[in-house]
Amino acid sequence: MNQNGSITLFHYWNRLRDGRPAPKRSEIEPADIKSLLADTFILEKDTRGEAVFRLAGTRLCATYGRELKGFSFPSLWREKDQRLVSKLIHGVFDQKSVVLITYEGFSRNGRTNKFELLVLPLDGGIENPRCLGAITAAEKPFWLGADPITDVLIDSIRVVDPEKEPLFLANRPAINVPSLVPSELDAPETISALGRARRIRHLVVFDGGREE
């Protein structure tokens, strides 16, 4: 994690969970993260099981030029990346994983800016899975919020082990990946000393979590 918004939200979430896989949704106090609210969001599953925005901050909505509440989260991404993003978010819902994605956003008028996305699980019960997240812009150019982001290109993906992340927050490298096509999501899994991994092209993405 490189952006202050991601780091602050992660430490808040990590403190609340207090060793559990995730804190309860009711434990999140907006006043505690007041400075982050404009860039934060909550996702839930709709009736089809798809991840949609339950809530989204004002700056985040302005960045994308639309009200995001009720909007499909995977649809923000390129079509060939949507299946991967959906699988990652369902990992947050179901396995209580922590996901970090860096990406480049392209505006309607061809401008570009880098962003960091952090998604954290919340305990909403089996019937109401939720997750908390933030999207932080690496830079805040004058046009951001007026010239909407309409396309994104993934730079890196990490599935974070929250037990280790506080110790290595400043120097644990991301895994750089190109845009991914859906057929690559079904590649065989491998097991390494770092835990469960998914092989994508010539890369291996390691899933977080404790080893047994």
Tab-separated table of C-alpha atoms in Angstrom:
chain	number	residue	atom	x	y	z
A	1	MET	CA	0.000	0.000	0.000
A	2	ASN	CA	1.324	3.378	-1.022
A	3	GLN	CA	-1.577	5.786	-0.568
A	4	ASN	CA	-2.406	7.316	2.802
A	5	GLY	CA	-6.114	6.625	2.326
A	6	SER	CA	-5.506	2.893	1.883
A	7	ILE	CA	-3.066	2.716	4.787
A	8	THR	CA	-5.347	4.633	7.176
A	9	LEU	CA	-8.417	2.558	6.291
A	10	PHE	CA	-6.489	-0.713	6.596
A	11	HIS	CA	-5.187	0.146	10.067
A	12	TYR	CA	-8.693	1.225	11.191
A	13	TRP	CA	-10.219	-2.030	9.895
A	14	ASN	CA	-7.395	-4.118	11.366
A	15	ARG	CA	-7.830	-2.524	14.775
A	16	LEU	CA	-11.596	-3.114	14.745
A	17	ARG	CA	-11.375	-6.763	13.771
A	18	ASP	CA	-9.062	-7.464	16.730
A	19	GLY	CA	-7.851	-10.831	15.429
A	20	ARG	CA	-11.153	-11.889	13.825
A	21	PRO	CA	-11.426	-12.472	10.066
A	22	ALA	CA	-13.442	-9.246	9.788
A	23	PRO	CA	-15.187	-6.657	11.971
A	24	LYS	CA	-18.979	-6.452	12.023
A	25	ARG	CA	-20.635	-3.908	9.771
A	26	SER	CA	-22.207	-2.295	12.839
A	27	GLU	CA	-18.756	-1.598	14.277
A	28	ILE	CA	-17.825	0.818	11.492
A	29	GLU	CA	-18.293	4.362	12.764
A	30	PRO	CA	-18.282	6.936	9.944
A	31	ALA	CA	-17.084	9.613	12.349
A	32	ASP	CA	-13.903	7.601	12.951
A	33	ILE	CA	-12.941	7.779	9.267
A	34	LYS	CA	-14.476	11.141	8.480
A	35	SER	CA	-11.524	12.271	6.373
A	36	LEU	CA	-11.830	9.156	4.179
A	37	LEU	CA	-15.588	9.066	3.576
A	38	ALA	CA	-15.521	10.874	0.228
A	39	ASP	CA	-13.363	8.073	-1.214
A	40	THR	CA	-14.875	5.051	0.541
A	41	PHE	CA	-17.601	2.615	-0.452
A	42	ILE	CA	-19.488	-0.443	0.762
A	43	LEU	CA	-20.300	-3.362	-1.542
A	44	GLU	CA	-23.034	-5.960	-1.147
A	45	LYS	CA	-24.407	-8.831	-3.216
A	46	ASP	CA	-27.553	-8.220	-5.242
A	47	THR	CA	-30.228	-10.859	-5.925
A	48	ARG	CA	-28.058	-12.335	-8.704
A	49	GLY	CA	-25.054	-12.608	-6.407
A	50	GLU	CA	-23.224	-9.769	-8.161
A	51	ALA	CA	-21.197	-7.214	-6.224
A	52	VAL	CA	-22.892	-3.808	-6.293
A	53	PHE	CA	-22.326	-0.515	-4.507
A	54	ARG	CA	-24.480	-0.148	-1.406
A	55	LEU	CA	-22.872	3.200	-0.581
A	56	ALA	CA	-20.261	5.349	-2.330
A	57	GLY	CA	-18.543	8.571	-1.307
A	58	THR	CA	-19.180	11.851	-3.091
A	59	ARG	CA	-15.667	12.247	-4.494
A	60	LEU	CA	-15.712	8.667	-5.754
A	61	CYS	CA	-19.015	9.266	-7.560
A	62	ALA	CA	-17.634	12.473	-9.050
A	63	THR	CA	-14.510	10.641	-10.236
A	64	TYR	CA	-16.669	8.286	-12.268
A	65	GLY	CA	-19.233	10.934	-13.196
A	66	ARG	CA	-22.262	9.071	-11.859
A	67	GLU	CA	-24.120	8.023	-8.730
A	68	LEU	CA	-22.627	4.627	-7.959
A	69	LYS	CA	-25.210	3.347	-5.460
A	70	GLY	CA	-26.733	0.171	-6.903
A	71	PHE	CA	-24.165	0.118	-9.717
A	72	SER	CA	-22.282	-3.085	-10.585
A	73	PHE	CA	-18.720	-3.008	-9.264
A	74	PRO	CA	-17.190	-5.317	-11.926
A	75	SER	CA	-18.701	-3.174	-14.686
A	76	LEU	CA	-16.282	-0.352	-13.801
A	77	TRP	CA	-13.526	-2.496	-15.326
A	78	ARG	CA	-12.671	-3.567	-18.846
A	79	GLU	CA	-14.847	-6.402	-20.073
A	80	LYS	CA	-11.945	-8.864	-20.224
A	81	ASP	CA	-11.043	-8.050	-16.582
A	82	GLN	CA	-14.564	-8.213	-15.147
A	83	ARG	CA	-14.545	-11.922	-14.373
A	84	LEU	CA	-11.245	-11.617	-12.512
A	85	VAL	CA	-12.470	-8.610	-10.508
A	86	SER	CA	-15.722	-10.414	-9.689
A	87	LYS	CA	-13.783	-13.463	-8.473
A	88	LEU	CA	-11.529	-11.294	-6.302
A	89	ILE	CA	-14.500	-9.512	-4.700
A	90	HIS	CA	-16.285	-12.779	-4.012
A	91	GLY	CA	-13.092	-13.875	-2.268
A	92	VAL	CA	-13.496	-10.847	-0.012
A	93	PHE	CA	-17.155	-11.732	0.617
A	94	ASP	CA	-16.710	-15.462	1.136
A	95	GLN	CA	-13.121	-16.095	2.264
A	96	LYS	CA	-12.621	-12.758	4.044
A	97	SER	CA	-9.579	-11.975	1.894
A	98	VAL	CA	-8.120	-8.483	1.525
A	99	VAL	CA	-7.560	-7.202	-2.016
A	100	LEU	CA	-5.335	-4.373	-3.221
A	101	ILE	CA	-5.394	-3.252	-6.874
A	102	THR	CA	-3.474	-0.426	-8.503
A	103	TYR	CA	-4.686	0.806	-11.864
A	104	GLU	CA	-4.518	3.604	-14.374
A	105	GLY	CA	-7.728	5.501	-15.061
A	106	PHE	CA	-8.497	7.118	-18.402
A	107	SER	CA	-10.904	10.044	-18.555
A	108	ARG	CA	-13.520	10.808	-21.177
A	109	ASN	CA	-11.176	13.409	-22.679
A	110	GLY	CA	-8.090	11.198	-22.687
A	111	ARG	CA	-6.446	12.310	-19.443
A	112	THR	CA	-4.853	9.708	-17.144
A	113	ASN	CA	-4.274	9.238	-13.434
A	114	LYS	CA	-3.113	6.414	-11.167
A	115	PHE	CA	-5.384	4.959	-8.469
A	116	GLU	CA	-5.115	2.502	-5.588
A	117	LEU	CA	-8.088	0.336	-4.599
A	118	LEU	CA	-8.327	-1.443	-1.237
A	119	VAL	CA	-11.208	-3.832	-0.438
A	120	LEU	CA	-11.711	-5.187	3.103
A	121	PRO	CA	-14.226	-7.791	4.335
A	122	LEU	CA	-17.013	-7.020	6.791
A	123	ASP	CA	-19.016	-9.520	8.821
A	124	GLY	CA	-22.620	-9.024	7.791
A	125	GLY	CA	-23.676	-12.616	8.377
A	126	ILE	CA	-24.163	-15.358	5.792
A	127	GLU	CA	-27.212	-13.649	4.323
A	128	ASN	CA	-25.696	-10.161	4.076
A	129	PRO	CA	-22.041	-10.294	2.995
A	130	ARG	CA	-20.499	-6.850	2.781
A	131	CYS	CA	-17.120	-5.304	2.179
A	132	LEU	CA	-15.593	-1.895	2.825
A	133	GLY	CA	-13.255	-0.214	0.401
A	134	ALA	CA	-11.533	2.930	-0.720
A	135	ILE	CA	-10.259	4.224	-4.033
A	136	THR	CA	-7.462	6.748	-3.620
A	137	ALA	CA	-6.036	8.844	-6.446
A	138	ALA	CA	-2.239	8.940	-6.538
A	139	GLU	CA	-2.451	12.536	-7.771
A	140	LYS	CA	-5.308	15.031	-7.592
A	141	PRO	CA	-5.133	16.988	-10.863
A	142	PHE	CA	-7.479	19.904	-11.491
A	143	TRP	CA	-9.675	17.891	-13.855
A	144	LEU	CA	-10.385	14.966	-11.541
A	145	GLY	CA	-14.076	14.974	-10.692
A	146	ALA	CA	-14.975	17.116	-13.711
A	147	ASP	CA	-13.685	14.834	-16.487
A	148	PRO	CA	-15.065	11.367	-15.562
A	149	ILE	CA	-13.001	8.199	-15.591
A	150	THR	CA	-14.458	5.925	-18.274
A	151	ASP	CA	-11.798	3.223	-18.666
A	152	VAL	CA	-9.203	1.568	-16.426
A	153	LEU	CA	-6.106	-0.555	-16.956
A	154	ILE	CA	-4.956	-2.810	-14.087
A	155	ASP	CA	-1.325	-2.361	-13.058
A	156	SER	CA	-1.058	-4.775	-10.126
A	157	ILE	CA	-3.109	-7.075	-7.922
A	158	ARG	CA	-2.348	-8.308	-4.423
A	159	VAL	CA	-4.338	-10.567	-2.141
A	160	VAL	CA	-3.034	-9.440	1.241
A	161	ASP	CA	-2.410	-11.458	4.385
A	162	PRO	CA	-3.750	-9.067	7.060
A	163	GLU	CA	-1.735	-10.827	9.763
A	164	LYS	CA	1.535	-9.888	8.071
A	165	GLU	CA	0.649	-6.637	6.336
A	166	PRO	CA	1.109	-4.322	9.356
A	167	LEU	CA	4.717	-5.525	9.644
A	168	PHE	CA	5.610	-5.124	5.976
A	169	LEU	CA	3.297	-2.299	4.928
A	170	ALA	CA	6.023	-0.085	3.559
A	171	ASN	CA	8.131	-2.550	1.599
A	172	ARG	CA	6.107	-5.550	0.444
A	173	PRO	CA	6.084	-5.451	-3.381
A	174	ALA	CA	2.996	-5.720	-5.539
A	175	ILE	CA	2.622	-8.311	-8.274
A	176	ASN	CA	2.515	-6.590	-11.655
A	177	VAL	CA	0.033	-8.050	-14.098
A	178	PRO	CA	-1.160	-7.130	-17.583
A	179	SER	CA	-4.879	-6.913	-18.443
A	180	LEU	CA	-6.246	-10.423	-18.039
A	181	VAL	CA	-8.662	-12.358	-20.185
A	182	PRO	CA	-11.366	-14.580	-18.599
A	183	SER	CA	-9.919	-17.840	-19.940
A	184	GLU	CA	-6.832	-17.339	-17.766
A	185	LEU	CA	-8.845	-17.432	-14.553
A	186	ASP	CA	-9.305	-21.191	-14.809
A	187	ALA	CA	-5.572	-21.948	-14.748
A	188	PRO	CA	-4.469	-24.637	-12.229
A	189	GLU	CA	-3.678	-23.577	-8.684
A	190	THR	CA	-0.326	-24.320	-7.131
A	191	ILE	CA	0.836	-24.518	-3.539
A	192	SER	CA	4.012	-22.828	-2.396
A	193	ALA	CA	5.675	-21.902	0.857
A	194	LEU	CA	3.723	-18.652	0.748
A	195	GLY	CA	0.334	-20.360	0.612
A	196	ARG	CA	-2.225	-20.949	-2.120
A	197	ALA	CA	-1.524	-19.338	-5.453
A	198	ARG	CA	-3.146	-18.867	-8.845
A	199	ARG	CA	-0.992	-18.977	-11.952
A	200	ILE	CA	-1.885	-16.308	-14.519
A	201	ARG	CA	0.205	-16.401	-17.694
A	202	HIS	CA	3.804	-16.371	-16.450
A	203	LEU	CA	2.836	-14.874	-13.082
A	204	VAL	CA	1.675	-16.311	-9.775
A	205	VAL	CA	-0.761	-14.373	-7.558
A	206	PHE	CA	-0.512	-15.511	-3.940
A	207	ASP	CA	-3.662	-15.582	-1.839
A	208	GLY	CA	-3.466	-14.209	1.694
A	209	GLY	CA	-4.422	-16.104	4.818
A	210	ARG	CA	-2.773	-18.230	7.440
A	211	GLU	CA	-0.986	-21.408	6.540
A	212	GLU	CA	-2.251	-24.552	8.202
